[in-house]
Amino acid sequence: MLSLHPRYLTDDQQRRQAVVLALDEWQKVLEDLEELDDIRAYDAAKADPQEAIPFEQAVREIREGRVS
């Protein structure tokens, strides 16, 4: 589990307005979000009923600007 140590910026009434994270914690959040995007893309691809094609063919089609 990601361990964060947020600090909050507040207004005059002490209502939280913003969050400050250490740079290394923020970078970890970004990495985790990118991984989550990859997982979602994988799940979407698995749910797509299209026929699978060989990797080499996919790379060739991408380079040629074609989409199956």
PDB file of N, CA and C in Angstrom:
ATOM      1  N   MET A   1       0.848  -1.182   0.000  1.00  0.00           N
ATOM      2  CA  MET A   1       0.000   0.000   0.000  1.00  0.00           C
ATOM      3  C   MET A   1       0.886   1.235   0.000  1.00  0.00           C
ATOM      4  N   LEU A   2       0.468   2.207  -0.741  1.00  0.00           N
ATOM      5  CA  LEU A   2       1.202   3.462  -0.855  1.00  0.00           C
ATOM      6  C   LEU A   2       1.061   4.261   0.438  1.00  0.00           C
ATOM      7  N   SER A   3       2.195   4.661   0.985  1.00  0.00           N
ATOM      8  CA  SER A   3       2.186   5.444   2.221  1.00  0.00           C
ATOM      9  C   SER A   3       2.439   6.902   1.875  1.00  0.00           C
ATOM     10  N   LEU A   4       1.458   7.747   2.146  1.00  0.00           N
ATOM     11  CA  LEU A   4       1.564   9.174   1.859  1.00  0.00           C
ATOM     12  C   LEU A   4       1.561   9.975   3.149  1.00  0.00           C
ATOM     13  N   HIS A   5       2.215  11.102   3.091  1.00  0.00           N
ATOM     14  CA  HIS A   5       2.261  12.020   4.228  1.00  0.00           C
ATOM     15  C   HIS A   5       1.846  13.402   3.733  1.00  0.00           C
ATOM     16  N   PRO A   6       0.549  13.579   3.456  1.00  0.00           N
ATOM     17  CA  PRO A   6       0.091  14.852   2.893  1.00  0.00           C
ATOM     18  C   PRO A   6       0.135  15.981   3.916  1.00  0.00           C
ATOM     19  N   ARG A   7       0.388  17.164   3.390  1.00  0.00           N
ATOM     20  CA  ARG A   7       0.251  18.391   4.171  1.00  0.00           C
ATOM     21  C   ARG A   7      -0.821  19.207   3.465  1.00  0.00           C
ATOM     22  N   TYR A   8      -1.616  19.893   4.220  1.00  0.00           N
ATOM     23  CA  TYR A   8      -2.746  20.619   3.649  1.00  0.00           C
ATOM     24  C   TYR A   8      -2.540  22.121   3.762  1.00  0.00           C
ATOM     25  N   LEU A   9      -2.906  22.815   2.701  1.00  0.00           N
ATOM     26  CA  LEU A   9      -2.941  24.271   2.726  1.00  0.00           C
ATOM     27  C   LEU A   9      -4.377  24.664   3.015  1.00  0.00           C
ATOM     28  N   THR A  10      -4.561  25.559   3.949  1.00  0.00           N
ATOM     29  CA  THR A  10      -5.913  25.935   4.364  1.00  0.00           C
ATOM     30  C   THR A  10      -6.164  27.423   4.121  1.00  0.00           C
ATOM     31  N   ASP A  11      -7.451  27.754   4.072  1.00  0.00           N
ATOM     32  CA  ASP A  11      -7.826  29.168   3.940  1.00  0.00           C
ATOM     33  C   ASP A  11      -7.920  29.796   5.339  1.00  0.00           C
ATOM     34  N   ASP A  12      -8.430  31.012   5.393  1.00  0.00           N
ATOM     35  CA  ASP A  12      -8.517  31.731   6.672  1.00  0.00           C
ATOM     36  C   ASP A  12      -9.425  31.047   7.684  1.00  0.00           C
ATOM     37  N   GLN A  13     -10.381  30.241   7.191  1.00  0.00           N
ATOM     38  CA  GLN A  13     -11.297  29.519   8.084  1.00  0.00           C
ATOM     39  C   GLN A  13     -10.806  28.088   8.344  1.00  0.00           C
ATOM     40  N   GLN A  14      -9.572  27.815   7.997  1.00  0.00           N
ATOM     41  CA  GLN A  14      -8.952  26.509   8.205  1.00  0.00           C
ATOM     42  C   GLN A  14      -9.592  25.392   7.378  1.00  0.00           C
ATOM     43  N   ARG A  15     -10.237  25.755   6.279  1.00  0.00           N
ATOM     44  CA  ARG A  15     -10.773  24.742   5.356  1.00  0.00           C
ATOM     45  C   ARG A  15      -9.662  24.335   4.397  1.00  0.00           C
ATOM     46  N   ARG A  16      -9.523  23.051   4.194  1.00  0.00           N
ATOM     47  CA  ARG A  16      -8.479  22.544   3.314  1.00  0.00           C
ATOM     48  C   ARG A  16      -8.722  23.011   1.877  1.00  0.00           C
ATOM     49  N   GLN A  17      -7.693  23.545   1.269  1.00  0.00           N
ATOM     50  CA  GLN A  17      -7.784  24.061  -0.093  1.00  0.00           C
ATOM     51  C   GLN A  17      -6.871  23.317  -1.066  1.00  0.00           C
ATOM     52  N   ALA A  18      -5.783  22.751  -0.584  1.00  0.00           N
ATOM     53  CA  ALA A  18      -4.820  22.078  -1.449  1.00  0.00           C
ATOM     54  C   ALA A  18      -4.018  21.074  -0.632  1.00  0.00           C
ATOM     55  N   VAL A  19      -3.355  20.177  -1.358  1.00  0.00           N
ATOM     56  CA  VAL A  19      -2.526  19.157  -0.719  1.00  0.00           C
ATOM     57  C   VAL A  19      -1.108  19.294  -1.236  1.00  0.00           C
ATOM     58  N   VAL A  20      -0.153  19.128  -0.347  1.00  0.00           N
ATOM     59  CA  VAL A  20       1.256  19.141  -0.707  1.00  0.00           C
ATOM     60  C   VAL A  20       1.827  17.773  -0.349  1.00  0.00           C
ATOM     61  N   LEU A  21       2.513  17.165  -1.330  1.00  0.00           N
ATOM     62  CA  LEU A  21       3.178  15.882  -1.100  1.00  0.00           C
ATOM     63  C   LEU A  21       4.665  16.054  -1.360  1.00  0.00           C
ATOM     64  N   ALA A  22       5.464  15.242  -0.693  1.00  0.00           N
ATOM     65  CA  ALA A  22       6.888  15.194  -1.015  1.00  0.00           C
ATOM     66  C   ALA A  22       7.024  14.727  -2.462  1.00  0.00           C
ATOM     67  N   LEU A  23       8.056  15.185  -3.142  1.00  0.00           N
ATOM     68  CA  LEU A  23       8.222  14.868  -4.553  1.00  0.00           C
ATOM     69  C   LEU A  23       8.290  13.365  -4.798  1.00  0.00           C
ATOM     70  N   ASP A  24       8.995  12.625  -3.956  1.00  0.00           N
ATOM     71  CA  ASP A  24       9.076  11.173  -4.157  1.00  0.00           C
ATOM     72  C   ASP A  24       7.713  10.504  -3.985  1.00  0.00           C
ATOM     73  N   GLU A  25       6.891  11.008  -3.078  1.00  0.00           N
ATOM     74  CA  GLU A  25       5.543  10.462  -2.908  1.00  0.00           C
ATOM     75  C   GLU A  25       4.690  10.781  -4.139  1.00  0.00           C
ATOM     76  N   TRP A  26       4.796  12.000  -4.662  1.00  0.00           N
ATOM     77  CA  TRP A  26       4.031  12.390  -5.849  1.00  0.00           C
ATOM     78  C   TRP A  26       4.446  11.534  -7.047  1.00  0.00           C
ATOM     79  N   GLN A  27       5.736  11.290  -7.212  1.00  0.00           N
ATOM     80  CA  GLN A  27       6.203  10.456  -8.309  1.00  0.00           C
ATOM     81  C   GLN A  27       5.651   9.036  -8.194  1.00  0.00           C
ATOM     82  N   LYS A  28       5.565   8.522  -6.983  1.00  0.00           N
ATOM     83  CA  LYS A  28       4.991   7.186  -6.770  1.00  0.00           C
ATOM     84  C   LYS A  28       3.502   7.186  -7.130  1.00  0.00           C
ATOM     85  N   VAL A  29       2.784   8.247  -6.778  1.00  0.00           N
ATOM     86  CA  VAL A  29       1.370   8.358  -7.146  1.00  0.00           C
ATOM     87  C   VAL A  29       1.238   8.329  -8.665  1.00  0.00           C
ATOM     88  N   LEU A  30       2.083   9.086  -9.363  1.00  0.00           N
ATOM     89  CA  LEU A  30       2.027   9.104 -10.828  1.00  0.00           C
ATOM     90  C   LEU A  30       2.321   7.729 -11.416  1.00  0.00           C
ATOM     91  N   GLU A  31       3.320   7.041 -10.881  1.00  0.00           N
ATOM     92  CA  GLU A  31       3.646   5.687 -11.347  1.00  0.00           C
ATOM     93  C   GLU A  31       2.461   4.750 -11.155  1.00  0.00           C
ATOM     94  N   ASP A  32       1.831   4.837 -10.002  1.00  0.00           N
ATOM     95  CA  ASP A  32       0.678   3.977  -9.725  1.00  0.00           C
ATOM     96  C   ASP A  32      -0.488   4.299 -10.657  1.00  0.00           C
ATOM     97  N   LEU A  33      -0.700   5.572 -10.954  1.00  0.00           N
ATOM     98  CA  LEU A  33      -1.767   5.952 -11.875  1.00  0.00           C
ATOM     99  C   LEU A  33      -1.486   5.440 -13.285  1.00  0.00           C
ATOM    100  N   GLU A  34      -0.225   5.504 -13.711  1.00  0.00           N
ATOM    101  CA  GLU A  34       0.135   4.973 -15.028  1.00  0.00           C
ATOM    102  C   GLU A  34      -0.090   3.469 -15.078  1.00  0.00           C
ATOM    103  N   GLU A  35       0.259   2.776 -14.011  1.00  0.00           N
ATOM    104  CA  GLU A  35       0.031   1.335 -13.953  1.00  0.00           C
ATOM    105  C   GLU A  35      -1.466   1.029 -14.005  1.00  0.00           C
ATOM    106  N   LEU A  36      -2.259   1.816 -13.313  1.00  0.00           N
ATOM    107  CA  LEU A  36      -3.704   1.634 -13.340  1.00  0.00           C
ATOM    108  C   LEU A  36      -4.244   1.845 -14.752  1.00  0.00           C
ATOM    109  N   ASP A  37      -3.728   2.848 -15.460  1.00  0.00           N
ATOM    110  CA  ASP A  37      -4.125   3.058 -16.859  1.00  0.00           C
ATOM    111  C   ASP A  37      -3.798   1.836 -17.705  1.00  0.00           C
ATOM    112  N   ASP A  38      -2.606   1.259 -17.489  1.00  0.00           N
ATOM    113  CA  ASP A  38      -2.214   0.064 -18.232  1.00  0.00           C
ATOM    114  C   ASP A  38      -3.155  -1.099 -17.936  1.00  0.00           C
ATOM    115  N   ILE A  39      -3.509  -1.260 -16.689  1.00  0.00           N
ATOM    116  CA  ILE A  39      -4.430  -2.342 -16.304  1.00  0.00           C
ATOM    117  C   ILE A  39      -5.787  -2.136 -16.961  1.00  0.00           C
ATOM    118  N   ARG A  40      -6.282  -0.908 -16.951  1.00  0.00           N
ATOM    119  CA  ARG A  40      -7.570  -0.625 -17.580  1.00  0.00           C
ATOM    120  C   ARG A  40      -7.515  -0.878 -19.078  1.00  0.00           C
ATOM    121  N   ALA A  41      -6.406  -0.491 -19.727  1.00  0.00           N
ATOM    122  CA  ALA A  41      -6.254  -0.731 -21.167  1.00  0.00           C
ATOM    123  C   ALA A  41      -6.216  -2.234 -21.449  1.00  0.00           C
ATOM    124  N   TYR A  42      -5.525  -2.973 -20.616  1.00  0.00           N
ATOM    125  CA  TYR A  42      -5.471  -4.431 -20.769  1.00  0.00           C
ATOM    126  C   TYR A  42      -6.865  -5.041 -20.617  1.00  0.00           C
ATOM    127  N   ASP A  43      -7.573  -4.623 -19.579  1.00  0.00           N
ATOM    128  CA  ASP A  43      -8.930  -5.137 -19.356  1.00  0.00           C
ATOM    129  C   ASP A  43      -9.838  -4.818 -20.534  1.00  0.00           C
ATOM    130  N   ALA A  44      -9.724  -3.607 -21.076  1.00  0.00           N
ATOM    131  CA  ALA A  44     -10.547  -3.227 -22.232  1.00  0.00           C
ATOM    132  C   ALA A  44     -10.186  -4.073 -23.446  1.00  0.00           C
ATOM    133  N   ALA A  45      -8.888  -4.311 -23.639  1.00  0.00           N
ATOM    134  CA  ALA A  45      -8.454  -5.127 -24.780  1.00  0.00           C
ATOM    135  C   ALA A  45      -8.942  -6.563 -24.637  1.00  0.00           C
ATOM    136  N   LYS A  46      -8.900  -7.098 -23.431  1.00  0.00           N
ATOM    137  CA  LYS A  46      -9.377  -8.472 -23.214  1.00  0.00           C
ATOM    138  C   LYS A  46     -10.878  -8.588 -23.424  1.00  0.00           C
ATOM    139  N   ALA A  47     -11.606  -7.519 -23.147  1.00  0.00           N
ATOM    140  CA  ALA A  47     -13.061  -7.540 -23.297  1.00  0.00           C
ATOM    141  C   ALA A  47     -13.485  -7.363 -24.751  1.00  0.00           C
ATOM    142  N   ASP A  48     -12.566  -6.879 -25.594  1.00  0.00           N
ATOM    143  CA  ASP A  48     -12.862  -6.649 -27.004  1.00  0.00           C
ATOM    144  C   ASP A  48     -12.879  -7.987 -27.734  1.00  0.00           C
ATOM    145  N   PRO A  49     -13.955  -8.285 -28.447  1.00  0.00           N
ATOM    146  CA  PRO A  49     -14.074  -9.599 -29.089  1.00  0.00           C
ATOM    147  C   PRO A  49     -13.255  -9.756 -30.378  1.00  0.00           C
ATOM    148  N   GLN A  50     -12.395  -8.790 -30.717  1.00  0.00           N
ATOM    149  CA  GLN A  50     -11.616  -8.914 -31.941  1.00  0.00           C
ATOM    150  C   GLN A  50     -10.686 -10.115 -31.884  1.00  0.00           C
ATOM    151  N   GLU A  51     -10.399 -10.636 -33.066  1.00  0.00           N
ATOM    152  CA  GLU A  51      -9.495 -11.770 -33.183  1.00  0.00           C
ATOM    153  C   GLU A  51      -8.064 -11.314 -32.908  1.00  0.00           C
ATOM    154  N   ALA A  52      -7.309 -12.130 -32.221  1.00  0.00           N
ATOM    155  CA  ALA A  52      -5.912 -11.811 -31.928  1.00  0.00           C
ATOM    156  C   ALA A  52      -5.073 -11.968 -33.191  1.00  0.00           C
ATOM    157  N   ILE A  53      -4.027 -11.134 -33.307  1.00  0.00           N
ATOM    158  CA  ILE A  53      -3.100 -11.242 -34.429  1.00  0.00           C
ATOM    159  C   ILE A  53      -1.692 -11.373 -33.863  1.00  0.00           C
ATOM    160  N   PRO A  54      -0.778 -11.926 -34.643  1.00  0.00           N
ATOM    161  CA  PRO A  54       0.600 -12.059 -34.161  1.00  0.00           C
ATOM    162  C   PRO A  54       1.220 -10.691 -33.879  1.00  0.00           C
ATOM    163  N   PHE A  55       2.113 -10.648 -32.891  1.00  0.00           N
ATOM    164  CA  PHE A  55       2.750  -9.408 -32.478  1.00  0.00           C
ATOM    165  C   PHE A  55       3.452  -8.720 -33.648  1.00  0.00           C
ATOM    166  N   GLU A  56       4.196  -9.482 -34.429  1.00  0.00           N
ATOM    167  CA  GLU A  56       4.936  -8.910 -35.556  1.00  0.00           C
ATOM    168  C   GLU A  56       3.984  -8.228 -36.538  1.00  0.00           C
ATOM    169  N   GLN A  57       2.836  -8.846 -36.776  1.00  0.00           N
ATOM    170  CA  GLN A  57       1.847  -8.251 -37.681  1.00  0.00           C
ATOM    171  C   GLN A  57       1.300  -6.950 -37.091  1.00  0.00           C
ATOM    172  N   ALA A  58       1.054  -6.932 -35.811  1.00  0.00           N
ATOM    173  CA  ALA A  58       0.546  -5.723 -35.163  1.00  0.00           C
ATOM    174  C   ALA A  58       1.559  -4.591 -35.284  1.00  0.00           C
ATOM    175  N   VAL A  59       2.832  -4.888 -35.038  1.00  0.00           N
ATOM    176  CA  VAL A  59       3.875  -3.868 -35.137  1.00  0.00           C
ATOM    177  C   VAL A  59       3.957  -3.349 -36.573  1.00  0.00           C
ATOM    178  N   ARG A  60       3.921  -4.258 -37.540  1.00  0.00           N
ATOM    179  CA  ARG A  60       3.980  -3.864 -38.952  1.00  0.00           C
ATOM    180  C   ARG A  60       2.806  -2.950 -39.309  1.00  0.00           C
ATOM    181  N   GLU A  61       1.602  -3.291 -38.852  1.00  0.00           N
ATOM    182  CA  GLU A  61       0.419  -2.479 -39.151  1.00  0.00           C
ATOM    183  C   GLU A  61       0.502  -1.113 -38.483  1.00  0.00           C
ATOM    184  N   ILE A  62       1.026  -1.076 -37.286  1.00  0.00           N
ATOM    185  CA  ILE A  62       1.188   0.215 -36.598  1.00  0.00           C
ATOM    186  C   ILE A  62       2.174   1.097 -37.369  1.00  0.00           C
ATOM    187  N   ARG A  63       3.288   0.503 -37.783  1.00  0.00           N
ATOM    188  CA  ARG A  63       4.298   1.266 -38.539  1.00  0.00           C
ATOM    189  C   ARG A  63       3.752   1.760 -39.874  1.00  0.00           C
ATOM    190  N   GLU A  64       2.875   0.968 -40.489  1.00  0.00           N
ATOM    191  CA  GLU A  64       2.287   1.340 -41.780  1.00  0.00           C
ATOM    192  C   GLU A  64       1.090   2.273 -41.617  1.00  0.00           C
ATOM    193  N   GLY A  65       0.700   2.500 -40.373  1.00  0.00           N
ATOM    194  CA  GLY A  65      -0.420   3.397 -40.117  1.00  0.00           C
ATOM    195  C   GLY A  65      -1.780   2.755 -40.309  1.00  0.00           C
ATOM    196  N   ARG A  66      -1.804   1.440 -40.353  1.00  0.00           N
ATOM    197  CA  ARG A  66      -3.067   0.721 -40.486  1.00  0.00           C
ATOM    198  C   ARG A  66      -3.538   0.253 -39.122  1.00  0.00           C
ATOM    199  N   VAL A  67      -4.840   0.206 -38.971  1.00  0.00           N
ATOM    200  CA  VAL A  67      -5.423  -0.318 -37.741  1.00  0.00           C
ATOM    201  C   VAL A  67      -6.365  -1.446 -38.126  1.00  0.00           C
ATOM    202  N   SER A  68      -6.196  -2.592 -37.479  1.00  0.00           N
ATOM    203  CA  SER A  68      -7.062  -3.744 -37.797  1.00  0.00           C
ATOM    204  C   SER A  68      -8.429  -3.555 -37.203  1.00  0.00           C
TER     205      SER A  68
END
